[in-house]
Short mmCIF file of C-alpha atoms in Angstrom, two decimals:
data_model
loop_
_atom_site.label_atom_id
_atom_site.label_comp_id
_atom_site.label_asym_id
_atom_site.label_seq_id
_atom_site.Cartn_x
_atom_site.Cartn_y
_atom_site.Cartn_z
CA MET A 81 52.73 29.74 -174.36
CA ASN A 82 53.61 32.16 -176.94
CA ASN A 83 56.44 32.09 -179.32
CA TYR A 84 59.12 33.65 -177.37
CA PHE A 85 58.84 31.89 -174.06
CA GLU A 86 57.12 29.64 -171.60
CA VAL A 87 55.67 30.63 -168.26
CA LYS A 88 55.09 28.45 -165.40
CA GLN A 89 54.09 29.48 -161.82
CA ILE A 90 55.89 27.54 -159.56
CA LYS A 91 55.30 29.13 -156.13
CA ASN A 92 52.23 31.39 -154.92
CA CYS A 93 52.16 32.39 -151.57
CA ARG A 94 50.34 35.19 -149.45
CA GLN A 95 53.02 37.99 -150.36
CA PHE A 96 54.68 37.16 -153.76
CA ILE A 97 54.85 34.64 -156.76
CA ARG A 98 57.61 32.99 -158.59
CA ASN A 99 57.52 32.28 -162.03
CA CYS A 100 60.09 30.15 -163.81
CA TYR A 101 60.61 31.28 -167.69
CA THR A 102 61.70 28.92 -170.69
CA LEU A 103 63.14 31.41 -173.38
CA SER A 104 63.40 30.36 -177.09
CA LYS A 105 66.92 31.66 -177.11
CA PRO A 106 69.77 31.49 -174.71
CA ILE A 107 69.89 34.62 -172.25
CA ASP A 108 73.03 37.02 -173.43
CA LYS A 109 74.42 40.48 -172.14
CA ASN A 110 71.88 42.03 -174.53
CA LEU A 111 68.99 41.13 -172.44
CA LEU A 112 70.88 41.54 -168.80
CA ASN A 113 71.46 45.18 -170.38
CA GLN A 114 67.80 45.62 -170.89
CA LEU A 115 66.91 44.37 -167.75
CA GLU A 116 69.22 46.60 -165.64
CA ASN A 117 66.50 49.04 -165.75
CA TYR A 118 64.51 47.18 -163.46
CA GLY A 119 67.16 47.25 -160.31
CA TYR A 120 70.79 46.10 -159.29
CA LEU A 121 72.53 43.55 -161.56
CA GLU A 122 74.94 41.29 -160.13
CA ILE A 123 76.77 38.66 -162.03
CA GLN A 124 78.89 35.64 -160.50
CA ASN A 125 81.72 34.93 -163.37
CA PHE A 126 81.88 31.42 -162.42
CA SER A 127 83.64 30.85 -165.99
CA SER A 128 86.80 32.19 -164.68
CA PHE A 129 87.36 29.59 -161.99
CA SER A 130 86.14 26.71 -164.34
CA ALA A 131 85.84 26.07 -167.72
CA LEU A 132 82.54 23.95 -167.36
CA ALA A 133 81.08 26.51 -165.29
CA LYS A 134 78.12 29.01 -166.44
CA ASP A 135 78.13 32.89 -165.80
CA SER A 136 75.10 33.27 -163.20
CA PHE A 137 72.91 36.49 -162.54
CA LYS A 138 70.92 38.26 -160.13
CA LEU A 139 68.75 41.46 -160.71
CA LYS A 140 67.14 42.64 -157.55
CA LEU A 141 64.85 45.62 -156.75
CA GLU A 142 64.59 45.98 -152.86
CA ASP A 143 61.82 43.50 -151.65
CA ILE A 144 59.95 44.19 -155.20
CA LEU A 145 61.29 42.17 -157.53
CA GLU A 146 64.14 39.57 -157.95
CA VAL A 147 65.22 37.69 -161.38
CA THR A 148 67.71 34.95 -161.35
CA GLY A 149 69.37 32.63 -164.18
CA VAL A 150 72.43 31.45 -166.15
CA ILE A 151 73.97 33.62 -168.85
CA ASP A 152 73.87 31.53 -172.05
CA GLY A 153 70.99 29.20 -170.44
CA ASN A 154 67.06 29.11 -171.71
CA GLN A 155 65.65 29.62 -167.90
CA PHE A 156 65.22 32.20 -165.69
CA PHE A 157 63.15 32.88 -162.40
CA ILE A 158 61.42 36.10 -161.63
CA THR A 159 60.14 36.35 -157.79
CA ILE A 160 57.91 39.39 -157.37
CA ALA A 161 55.58 40.84 -154.74
CA LYS A 162 52.10 40.58 -155.26
CA THR A 163 51.61 44.33 -154.91
CA ASP A 164 53.74 45.05 -158.11
CA LEU A 165 52.60 42.38 -160.34
CA ASN A 166 52.67 44.97 -163.25
CA LEU A 167 56.02 44.72 -163.41
CA VAL A 168 56.06 41.07 -164.71
CA GLU A 169 54.10 42.38 -167.98
CA ARG A 170 56.84 45.22 -168.41
CA ILE A 171 59.57 42.36 -167.99
CA GLU A 172 57.63 40.10 -170.41
CA GLN A 173 57.64 42.87 -173.02
CA GLU A 174 61.26 43.33 -172.83
CA LEU A 175 61.92 39.79 -173.53
CA ILE A 176 59.76 39.48 -176.52
CA ILE A 177 61.69 42.74 -177.48
CA TRP A 178 64.87 40.88 -176.88
CA ILE A 179 64.13 38.12 -178.75
CA LYS A 180 62.77 39.90 -181.84
CA SER A 181 66.31 41.54 -182.08
#
C-alpha cells in the first residue's frame, strides 16, 4: 500500500489477473477523463432513475483491459491480460497524478 491507493489481487488465472483498488479519494469525472485514453469508456447513468443509485463506468480495450467501478465510490477493478501487464503500471501512475491534483 502507498499513500494513494491499496491494491489487492483477487483473481489470477492463466490468461489474466484482476486487481481491486481502494482509493484515497472518490472517483470523479476527472479520473474518467484521464483513463479514457486507455480504451472505450461507457457510463451507466443509474442516478437518473433513482436518487439513491450511483452511476457506474466500464472502460474496455478489446480483450486486453477492463476497468470497472462506481462514480463517487472509492473502489474499482482492473482486469488485464497477462501479456500486457505494463498497462497496469501506467494506469497506477495516472491514479497517482489524479489523486495529487
